[in-house]
PDB file of C-alpha atoms in Angstrom:
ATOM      1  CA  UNK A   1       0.464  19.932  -1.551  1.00 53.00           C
ATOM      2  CA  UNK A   2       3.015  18.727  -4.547  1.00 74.00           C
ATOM      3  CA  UNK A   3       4.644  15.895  -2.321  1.00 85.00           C
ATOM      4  CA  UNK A   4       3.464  12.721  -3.541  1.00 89.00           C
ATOM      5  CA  UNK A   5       4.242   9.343  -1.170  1.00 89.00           C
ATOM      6  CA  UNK A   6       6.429   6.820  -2.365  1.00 91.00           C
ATOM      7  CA  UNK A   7       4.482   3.786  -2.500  1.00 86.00           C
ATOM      8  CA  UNK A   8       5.392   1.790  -0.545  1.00 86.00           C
ATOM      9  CA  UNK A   9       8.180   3.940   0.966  1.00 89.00           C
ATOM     10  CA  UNK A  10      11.567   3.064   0.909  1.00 88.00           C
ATOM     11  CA  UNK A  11      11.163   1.257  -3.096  1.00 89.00           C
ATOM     12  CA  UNK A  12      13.836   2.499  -4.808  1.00 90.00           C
ATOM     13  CA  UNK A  13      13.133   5.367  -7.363  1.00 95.00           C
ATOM     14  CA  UNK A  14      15.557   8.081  -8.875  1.00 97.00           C
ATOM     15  CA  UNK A  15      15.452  11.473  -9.798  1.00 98.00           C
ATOM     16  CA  UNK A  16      14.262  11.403 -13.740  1.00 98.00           C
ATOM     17  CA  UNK A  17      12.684   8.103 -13.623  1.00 98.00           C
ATOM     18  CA  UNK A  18       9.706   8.419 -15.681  1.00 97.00           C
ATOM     19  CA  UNK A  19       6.678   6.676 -14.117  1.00 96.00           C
ATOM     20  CA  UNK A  20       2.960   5.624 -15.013  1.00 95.00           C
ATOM     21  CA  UNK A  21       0.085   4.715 -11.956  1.00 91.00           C
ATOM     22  CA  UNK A  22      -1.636   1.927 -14.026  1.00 89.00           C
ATOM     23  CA  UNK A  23      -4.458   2.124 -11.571  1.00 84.00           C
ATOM     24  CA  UNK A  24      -4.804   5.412 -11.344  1.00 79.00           C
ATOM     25  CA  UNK A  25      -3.147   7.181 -14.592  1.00 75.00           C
ATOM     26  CA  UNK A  26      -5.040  10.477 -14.333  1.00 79.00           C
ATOM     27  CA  UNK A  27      -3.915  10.841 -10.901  1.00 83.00           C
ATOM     28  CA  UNK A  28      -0.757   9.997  -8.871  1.00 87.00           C
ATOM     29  CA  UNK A  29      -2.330   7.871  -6.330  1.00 82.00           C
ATOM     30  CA  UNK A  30      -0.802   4.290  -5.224  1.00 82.00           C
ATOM     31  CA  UNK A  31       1.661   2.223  -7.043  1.00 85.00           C
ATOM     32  CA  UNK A  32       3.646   2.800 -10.228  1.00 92.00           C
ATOM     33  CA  UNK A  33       5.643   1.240 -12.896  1.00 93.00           C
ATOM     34  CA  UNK A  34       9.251   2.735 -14.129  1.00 95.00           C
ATOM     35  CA  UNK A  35       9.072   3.225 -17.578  1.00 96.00           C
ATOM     36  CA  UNK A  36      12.299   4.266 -18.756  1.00 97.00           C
ATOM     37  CA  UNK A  37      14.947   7.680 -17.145  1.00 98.00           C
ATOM     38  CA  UNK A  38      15.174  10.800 -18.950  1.00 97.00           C
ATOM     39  CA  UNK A  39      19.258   9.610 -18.749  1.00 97.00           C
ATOM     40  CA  UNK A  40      18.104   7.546 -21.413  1.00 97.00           C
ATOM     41  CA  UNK A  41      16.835   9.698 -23.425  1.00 96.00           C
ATOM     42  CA  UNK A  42      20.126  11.546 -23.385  1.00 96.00           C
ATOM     43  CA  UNK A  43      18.768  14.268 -20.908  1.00 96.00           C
ATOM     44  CA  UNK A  44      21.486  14.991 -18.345  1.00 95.00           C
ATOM     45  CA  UNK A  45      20.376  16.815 -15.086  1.00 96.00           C
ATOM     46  CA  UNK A  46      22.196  17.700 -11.801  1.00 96.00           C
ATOM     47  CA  UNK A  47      20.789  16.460  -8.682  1.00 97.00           C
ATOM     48  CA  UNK A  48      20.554  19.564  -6.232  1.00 97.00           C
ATOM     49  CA  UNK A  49      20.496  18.249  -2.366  1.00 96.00           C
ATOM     50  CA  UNK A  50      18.841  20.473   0.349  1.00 94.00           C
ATOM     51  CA  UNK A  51      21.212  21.258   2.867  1.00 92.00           C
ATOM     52  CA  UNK A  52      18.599  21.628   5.532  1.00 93.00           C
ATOM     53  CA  UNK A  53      17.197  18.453   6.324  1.00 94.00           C
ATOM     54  CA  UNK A  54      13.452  17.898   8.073  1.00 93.00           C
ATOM     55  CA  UNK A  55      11.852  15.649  10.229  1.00 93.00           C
ATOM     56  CA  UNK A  56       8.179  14.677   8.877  1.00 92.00           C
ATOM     57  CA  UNK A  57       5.818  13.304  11.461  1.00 91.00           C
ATOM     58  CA  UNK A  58       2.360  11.871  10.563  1.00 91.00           C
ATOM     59  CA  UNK A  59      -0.951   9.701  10.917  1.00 92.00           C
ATOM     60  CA  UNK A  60      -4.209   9.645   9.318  1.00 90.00           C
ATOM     61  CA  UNK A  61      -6.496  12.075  10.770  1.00 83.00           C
ATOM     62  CA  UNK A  62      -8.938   8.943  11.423  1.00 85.00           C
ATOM     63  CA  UNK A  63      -7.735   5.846  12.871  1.00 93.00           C
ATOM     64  CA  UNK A  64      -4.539   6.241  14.390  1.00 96.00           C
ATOM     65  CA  UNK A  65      -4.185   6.698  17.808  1.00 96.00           C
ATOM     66  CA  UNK A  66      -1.111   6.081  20.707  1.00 96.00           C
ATOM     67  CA  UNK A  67      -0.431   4.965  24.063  1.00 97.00           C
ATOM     68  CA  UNK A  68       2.504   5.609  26.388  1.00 96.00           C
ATOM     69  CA  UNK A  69       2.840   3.634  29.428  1.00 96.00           C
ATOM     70  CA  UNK A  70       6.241   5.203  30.944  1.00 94.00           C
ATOM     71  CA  UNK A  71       8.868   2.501  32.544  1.00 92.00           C
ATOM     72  CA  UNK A  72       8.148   2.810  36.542  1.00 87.00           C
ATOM     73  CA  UNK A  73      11.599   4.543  38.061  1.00 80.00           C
ATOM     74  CA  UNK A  74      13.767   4.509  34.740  1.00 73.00           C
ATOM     75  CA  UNK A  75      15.066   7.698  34.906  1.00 80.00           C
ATOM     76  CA  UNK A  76      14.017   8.733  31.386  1.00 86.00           C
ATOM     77  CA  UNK A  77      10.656  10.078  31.249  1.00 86.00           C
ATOM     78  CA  UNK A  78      10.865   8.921  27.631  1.00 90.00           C
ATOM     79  CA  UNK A  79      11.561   5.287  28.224  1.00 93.00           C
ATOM     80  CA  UNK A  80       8.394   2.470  27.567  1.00 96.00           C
ATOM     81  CA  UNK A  81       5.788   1.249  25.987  1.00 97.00           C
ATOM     82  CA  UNK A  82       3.957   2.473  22.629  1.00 98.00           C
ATOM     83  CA  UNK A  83       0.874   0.973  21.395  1.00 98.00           C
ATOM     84  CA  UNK A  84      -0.303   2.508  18.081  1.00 98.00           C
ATOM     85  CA  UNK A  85      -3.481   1.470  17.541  1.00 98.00           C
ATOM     86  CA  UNK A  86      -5.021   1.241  13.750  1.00 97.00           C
ATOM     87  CA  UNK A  87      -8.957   1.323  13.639  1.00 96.00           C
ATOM     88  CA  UNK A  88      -9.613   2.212   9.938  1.00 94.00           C
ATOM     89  CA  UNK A  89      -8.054  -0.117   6.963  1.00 93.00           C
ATOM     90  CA  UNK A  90      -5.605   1.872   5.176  1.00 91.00           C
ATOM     91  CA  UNK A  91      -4.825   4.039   7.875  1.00 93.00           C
ATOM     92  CA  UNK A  92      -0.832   5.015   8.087  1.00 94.00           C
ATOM     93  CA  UNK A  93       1.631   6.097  10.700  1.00 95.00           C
ATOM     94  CA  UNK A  94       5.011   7.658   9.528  1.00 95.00           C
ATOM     95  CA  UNK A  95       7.898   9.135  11.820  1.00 95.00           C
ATOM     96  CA  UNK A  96      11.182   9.986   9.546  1.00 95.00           C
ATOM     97  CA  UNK A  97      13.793  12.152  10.722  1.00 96.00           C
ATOM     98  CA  UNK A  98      16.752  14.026   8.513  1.00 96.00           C
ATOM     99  CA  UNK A  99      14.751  14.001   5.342  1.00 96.00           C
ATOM    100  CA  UNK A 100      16.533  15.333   2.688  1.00 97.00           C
ATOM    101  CA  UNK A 101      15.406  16.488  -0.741  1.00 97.00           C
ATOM    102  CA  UNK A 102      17.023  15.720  -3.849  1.00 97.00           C
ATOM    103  CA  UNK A 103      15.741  18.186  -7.380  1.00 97.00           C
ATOM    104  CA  UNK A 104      16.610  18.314 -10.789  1.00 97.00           C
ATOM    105  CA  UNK A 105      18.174  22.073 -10.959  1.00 95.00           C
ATOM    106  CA  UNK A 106      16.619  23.068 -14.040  1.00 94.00           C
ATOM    107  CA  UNK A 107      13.190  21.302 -14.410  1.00 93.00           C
ATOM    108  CA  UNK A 108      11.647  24.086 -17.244  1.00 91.00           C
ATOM    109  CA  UNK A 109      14.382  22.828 -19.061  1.00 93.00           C
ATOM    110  CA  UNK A 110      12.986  19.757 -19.757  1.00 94.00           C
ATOM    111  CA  UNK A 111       9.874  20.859 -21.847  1.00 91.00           C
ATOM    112  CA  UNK A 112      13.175  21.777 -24.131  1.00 94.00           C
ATOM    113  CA  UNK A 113      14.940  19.153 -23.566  1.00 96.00           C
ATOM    114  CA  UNK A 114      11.882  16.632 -24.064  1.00 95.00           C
ATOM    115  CA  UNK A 115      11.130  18.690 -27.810  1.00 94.00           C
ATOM    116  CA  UNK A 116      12.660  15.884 -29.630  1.00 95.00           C
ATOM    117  CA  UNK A 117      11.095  12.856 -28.253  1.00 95.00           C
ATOM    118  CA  UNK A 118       7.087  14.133 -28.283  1.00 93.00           C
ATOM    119  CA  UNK A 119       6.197  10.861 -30.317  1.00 92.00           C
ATOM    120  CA  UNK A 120       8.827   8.587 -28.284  1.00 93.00           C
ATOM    121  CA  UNK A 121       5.997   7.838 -25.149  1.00 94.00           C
ATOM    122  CA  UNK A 122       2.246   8.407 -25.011  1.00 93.00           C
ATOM    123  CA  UNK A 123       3.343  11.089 -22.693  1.00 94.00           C
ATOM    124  CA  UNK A 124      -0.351  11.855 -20.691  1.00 90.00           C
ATOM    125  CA  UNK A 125      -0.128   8.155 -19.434  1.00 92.00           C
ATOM    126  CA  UNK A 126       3.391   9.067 -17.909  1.00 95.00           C
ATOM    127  CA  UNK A 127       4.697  11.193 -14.858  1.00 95.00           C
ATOM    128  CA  UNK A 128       8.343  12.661 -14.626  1.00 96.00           C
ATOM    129  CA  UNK A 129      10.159  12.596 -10.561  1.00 97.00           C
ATOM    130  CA  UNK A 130      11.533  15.303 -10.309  1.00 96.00           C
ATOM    131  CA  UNK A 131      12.639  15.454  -6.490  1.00 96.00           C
ATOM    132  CA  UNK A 132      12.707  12.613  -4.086  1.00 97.00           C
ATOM    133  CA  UNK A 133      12.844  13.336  -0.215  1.00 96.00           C
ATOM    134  CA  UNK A 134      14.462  10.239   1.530  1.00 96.00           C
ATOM    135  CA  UNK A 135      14.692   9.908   5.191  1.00 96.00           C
ATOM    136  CA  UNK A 136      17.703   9.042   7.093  1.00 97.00           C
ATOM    137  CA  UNK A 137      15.697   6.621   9.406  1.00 96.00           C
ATOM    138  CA  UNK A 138      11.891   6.139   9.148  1.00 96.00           C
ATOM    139  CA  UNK A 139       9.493   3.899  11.456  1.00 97.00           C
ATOM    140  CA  UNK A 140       6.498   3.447   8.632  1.00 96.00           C
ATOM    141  CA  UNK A 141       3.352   1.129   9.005  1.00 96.00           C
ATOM    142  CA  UNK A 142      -0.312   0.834   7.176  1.00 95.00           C
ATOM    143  CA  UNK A 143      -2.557  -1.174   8.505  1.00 95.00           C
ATOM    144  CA  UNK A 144      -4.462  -3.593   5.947  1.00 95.00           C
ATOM    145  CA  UNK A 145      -7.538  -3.910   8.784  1.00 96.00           C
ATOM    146  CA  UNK A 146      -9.300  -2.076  10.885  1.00 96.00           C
ATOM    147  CA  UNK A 147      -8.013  -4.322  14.021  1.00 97.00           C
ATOM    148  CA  UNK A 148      -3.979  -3.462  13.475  1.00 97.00           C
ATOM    149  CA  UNK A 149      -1.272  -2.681  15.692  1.00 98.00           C
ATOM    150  CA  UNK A 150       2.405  -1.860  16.242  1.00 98.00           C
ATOM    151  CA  UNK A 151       3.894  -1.806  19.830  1.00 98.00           C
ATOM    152  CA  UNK A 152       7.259  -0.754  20.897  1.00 98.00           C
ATOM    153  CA  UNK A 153       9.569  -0.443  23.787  1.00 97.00           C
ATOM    154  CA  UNK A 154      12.339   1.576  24.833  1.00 96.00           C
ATOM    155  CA  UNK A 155      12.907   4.972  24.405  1.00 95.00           C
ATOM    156  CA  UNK A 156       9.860   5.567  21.904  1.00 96.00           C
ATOM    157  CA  UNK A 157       7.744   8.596  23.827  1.00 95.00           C
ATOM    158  CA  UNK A 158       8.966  10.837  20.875  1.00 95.00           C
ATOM    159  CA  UNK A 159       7.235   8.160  18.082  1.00 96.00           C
ATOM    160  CA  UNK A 160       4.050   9.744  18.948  1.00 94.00           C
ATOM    161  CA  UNK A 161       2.854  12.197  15.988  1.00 90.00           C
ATOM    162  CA  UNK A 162       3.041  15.342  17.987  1.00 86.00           C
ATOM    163  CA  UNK A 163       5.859  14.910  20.170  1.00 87.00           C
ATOM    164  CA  UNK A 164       9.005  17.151  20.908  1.00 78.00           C
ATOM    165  CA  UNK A 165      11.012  14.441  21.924  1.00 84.00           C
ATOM    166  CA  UNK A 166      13.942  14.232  20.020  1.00 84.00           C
ATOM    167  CA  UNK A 167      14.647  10.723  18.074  1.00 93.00           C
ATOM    168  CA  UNK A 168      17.773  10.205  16.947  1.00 94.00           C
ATOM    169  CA  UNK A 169      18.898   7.249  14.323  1.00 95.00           C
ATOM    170  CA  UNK A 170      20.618   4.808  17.005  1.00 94.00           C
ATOM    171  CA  UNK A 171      17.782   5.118  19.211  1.00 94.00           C
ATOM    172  CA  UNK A 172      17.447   1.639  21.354  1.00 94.00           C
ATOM    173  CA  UNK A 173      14.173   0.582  20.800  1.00 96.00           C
ATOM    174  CA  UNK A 174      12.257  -2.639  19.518  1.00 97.00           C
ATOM    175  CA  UNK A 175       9.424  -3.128  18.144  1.00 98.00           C
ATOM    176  CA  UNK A 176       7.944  -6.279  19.928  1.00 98.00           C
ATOM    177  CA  UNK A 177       4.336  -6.345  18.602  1.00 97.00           C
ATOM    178  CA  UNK A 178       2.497  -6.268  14.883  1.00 97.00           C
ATOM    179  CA  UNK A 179      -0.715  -6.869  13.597  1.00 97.00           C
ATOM    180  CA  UNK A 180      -2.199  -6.842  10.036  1.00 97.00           C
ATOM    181  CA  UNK A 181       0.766  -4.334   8.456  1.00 95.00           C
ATOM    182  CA  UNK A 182       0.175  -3.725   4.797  1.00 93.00           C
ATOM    183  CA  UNK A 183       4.049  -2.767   4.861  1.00 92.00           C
ATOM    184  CA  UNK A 184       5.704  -1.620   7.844  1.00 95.00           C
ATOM    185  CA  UNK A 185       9.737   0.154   7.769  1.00 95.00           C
ATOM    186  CA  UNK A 186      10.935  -1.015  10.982  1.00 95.00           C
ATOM    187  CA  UNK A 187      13.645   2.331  11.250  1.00 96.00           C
ATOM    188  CA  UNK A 188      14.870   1.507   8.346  1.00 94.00           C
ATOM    189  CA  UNK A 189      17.376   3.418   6.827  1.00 96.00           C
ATOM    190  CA  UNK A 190      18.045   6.083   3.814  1.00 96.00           C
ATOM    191  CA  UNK A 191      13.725   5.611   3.233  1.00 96.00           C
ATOM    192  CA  UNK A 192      12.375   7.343   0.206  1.00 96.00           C
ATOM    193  CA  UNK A 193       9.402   8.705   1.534  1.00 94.00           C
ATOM    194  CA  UNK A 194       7.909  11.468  -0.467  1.00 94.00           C
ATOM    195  CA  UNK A 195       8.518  12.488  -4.663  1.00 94.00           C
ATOM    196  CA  UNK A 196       7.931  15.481  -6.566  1.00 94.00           C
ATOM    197  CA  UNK A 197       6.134  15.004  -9.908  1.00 95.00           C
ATOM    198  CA  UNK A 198       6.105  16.869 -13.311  1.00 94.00           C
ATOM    199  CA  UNK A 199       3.764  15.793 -16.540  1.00 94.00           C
ATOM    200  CA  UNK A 200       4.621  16.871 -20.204  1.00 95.00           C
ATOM    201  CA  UNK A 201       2.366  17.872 -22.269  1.00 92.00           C
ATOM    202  CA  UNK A 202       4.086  17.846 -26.092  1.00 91.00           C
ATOM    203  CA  UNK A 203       0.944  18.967 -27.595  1.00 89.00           C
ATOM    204  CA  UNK A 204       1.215  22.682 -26.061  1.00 86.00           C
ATOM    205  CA  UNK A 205       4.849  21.946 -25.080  1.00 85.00           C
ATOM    206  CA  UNK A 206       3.841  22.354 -21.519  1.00 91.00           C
ATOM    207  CA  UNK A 207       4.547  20.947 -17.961  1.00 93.00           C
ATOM    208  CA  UNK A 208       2.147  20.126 -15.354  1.00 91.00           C
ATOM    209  CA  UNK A 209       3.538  20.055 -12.107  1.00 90.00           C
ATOM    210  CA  UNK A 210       0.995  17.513 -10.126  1.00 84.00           C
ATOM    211  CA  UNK A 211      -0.675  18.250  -6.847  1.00 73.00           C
ATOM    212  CA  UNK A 212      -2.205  15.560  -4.464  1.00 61.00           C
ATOM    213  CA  UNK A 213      -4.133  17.152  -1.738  1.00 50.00           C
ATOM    214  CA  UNK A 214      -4.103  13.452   0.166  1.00 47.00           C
ATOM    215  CA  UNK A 215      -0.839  13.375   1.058  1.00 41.00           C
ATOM    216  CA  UNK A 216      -0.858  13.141   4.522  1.00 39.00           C
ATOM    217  CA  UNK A 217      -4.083  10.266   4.112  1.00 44.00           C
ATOM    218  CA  UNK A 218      -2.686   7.002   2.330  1.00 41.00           C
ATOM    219  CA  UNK A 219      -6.005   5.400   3.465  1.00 37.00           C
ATOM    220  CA  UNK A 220      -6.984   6.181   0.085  1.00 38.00           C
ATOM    221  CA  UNK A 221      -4.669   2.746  -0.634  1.00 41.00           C
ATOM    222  CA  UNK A 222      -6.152  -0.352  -1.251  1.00 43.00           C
ATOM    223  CA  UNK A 223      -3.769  -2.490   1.074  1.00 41.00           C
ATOM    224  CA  UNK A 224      -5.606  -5.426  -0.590  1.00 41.00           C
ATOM    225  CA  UNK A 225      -4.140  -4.393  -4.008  1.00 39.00           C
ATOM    226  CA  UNK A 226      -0.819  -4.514  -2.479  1.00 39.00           C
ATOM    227  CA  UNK A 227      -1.054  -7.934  -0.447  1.00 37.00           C
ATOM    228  CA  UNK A 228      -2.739  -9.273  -3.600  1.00 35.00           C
ATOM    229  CA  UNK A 229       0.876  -8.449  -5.499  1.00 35.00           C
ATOM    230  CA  UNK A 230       2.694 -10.452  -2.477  1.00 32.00           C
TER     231      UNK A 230
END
């Protein structure tokens, strides 16, 4: 898979922003540090927009699971309660709907464009976002235990990873019940979510597009690392 999650979701990051993972600089995993835009470099780059937005719908194959305790005579079979239960540290739960993906149009241009600045950035330390995918609304939570939880009430039967109940963005729900969250996006809107990555390579005037089969597993996350930050 080349989608890479924004960490945490929703921080703001553009298309061009050039990147490094100080934790984990050989591999896009966790939390980066902006560097500098290819805008500054002089690069200029159209942003292309998908036209066909997606709905992404996830949890970590261990450690999530869900609950739905319908409302007694509400006359919405998708009106009640959902517990989410988290039993592994780490373990993440992500329901986004309308994602849209933003690309640079011409990203083999940039080994071109990049010729003149080889020297200007140690560039195997540094990753290039290329395409961002932000969510119109997105419901988001890692736990940072192996005890956590997230309840909600309303109309939330279609929250559960799985379901083909439609969610909309002024859904009428609350959430009325956390418990150890690393981070949690409470439906928040316009959510960057996922990023496409590309690494230079001056030295063979080359580009790397990066990979990360984890995608859909952010348990590989360190909540500590992030609570630590504060």
């Amino acid at each position: 898979m080349d989608r890479i999650p924004v960490y945490i979701p929703g921080r703001k990051i553009e298309l061009g922003d050039v990147i490094i993972f100080p934790n984990n600089k050989n591999r896009p995993i966790g939390d980066y540090q902006r560097e500098t835009n290819l805008k500054n470099f002089g690069i200029e780059f159209a942003d292309i927009k998908d036209e066909s937005p997606d709905p992404y719908d996830f949890s970590s194959k261990r450690g999530v699971s869900f609950t739905f305790n319908p409302e007694v005579n509400a006359g919405n079979p998708g009106k009640g309660e959902l517990d989410i239960t988290f039993s592994k540290e780490g373990a993440s739960f992500l329901k986004a709907i309308k994602c849209t993906e933003h690309s640079i149009n011409d990203v083999t241009q940039l080994k071109e464009d990049l010729r003149p600045y080889q020297g200007r950035l140690d560039w195997g330390n540094y990753f290039i976002v290329y395409s961002i995918t932000v969510a119109e609304r997105a419901l988001i939570m890692q736990s940072a235990s192996s005890s956590g939880g997230l309840k909600l009430k309303g109309d939330v039967k279609g929250f559960q990873v799985g379901s083909t109940e439609n969610l909309s963005a002024g859904i009428n729900f609350e959430i009325t019940f956390t418990k150890d969250a690393a981070f949690l996006k409470d439906w928040s809107p316009d959510v960057a979510v996922f990023m496409r990555l590309v690494r230079y390579h001056p030295n063979r005037n080359k580009l790397v597009f990066e990979s990360n089969e984890d995608i859909y597993d952010m348990s590989y996350i360190d909540p500590a690392m992030l609570l630590e930050e504060g």
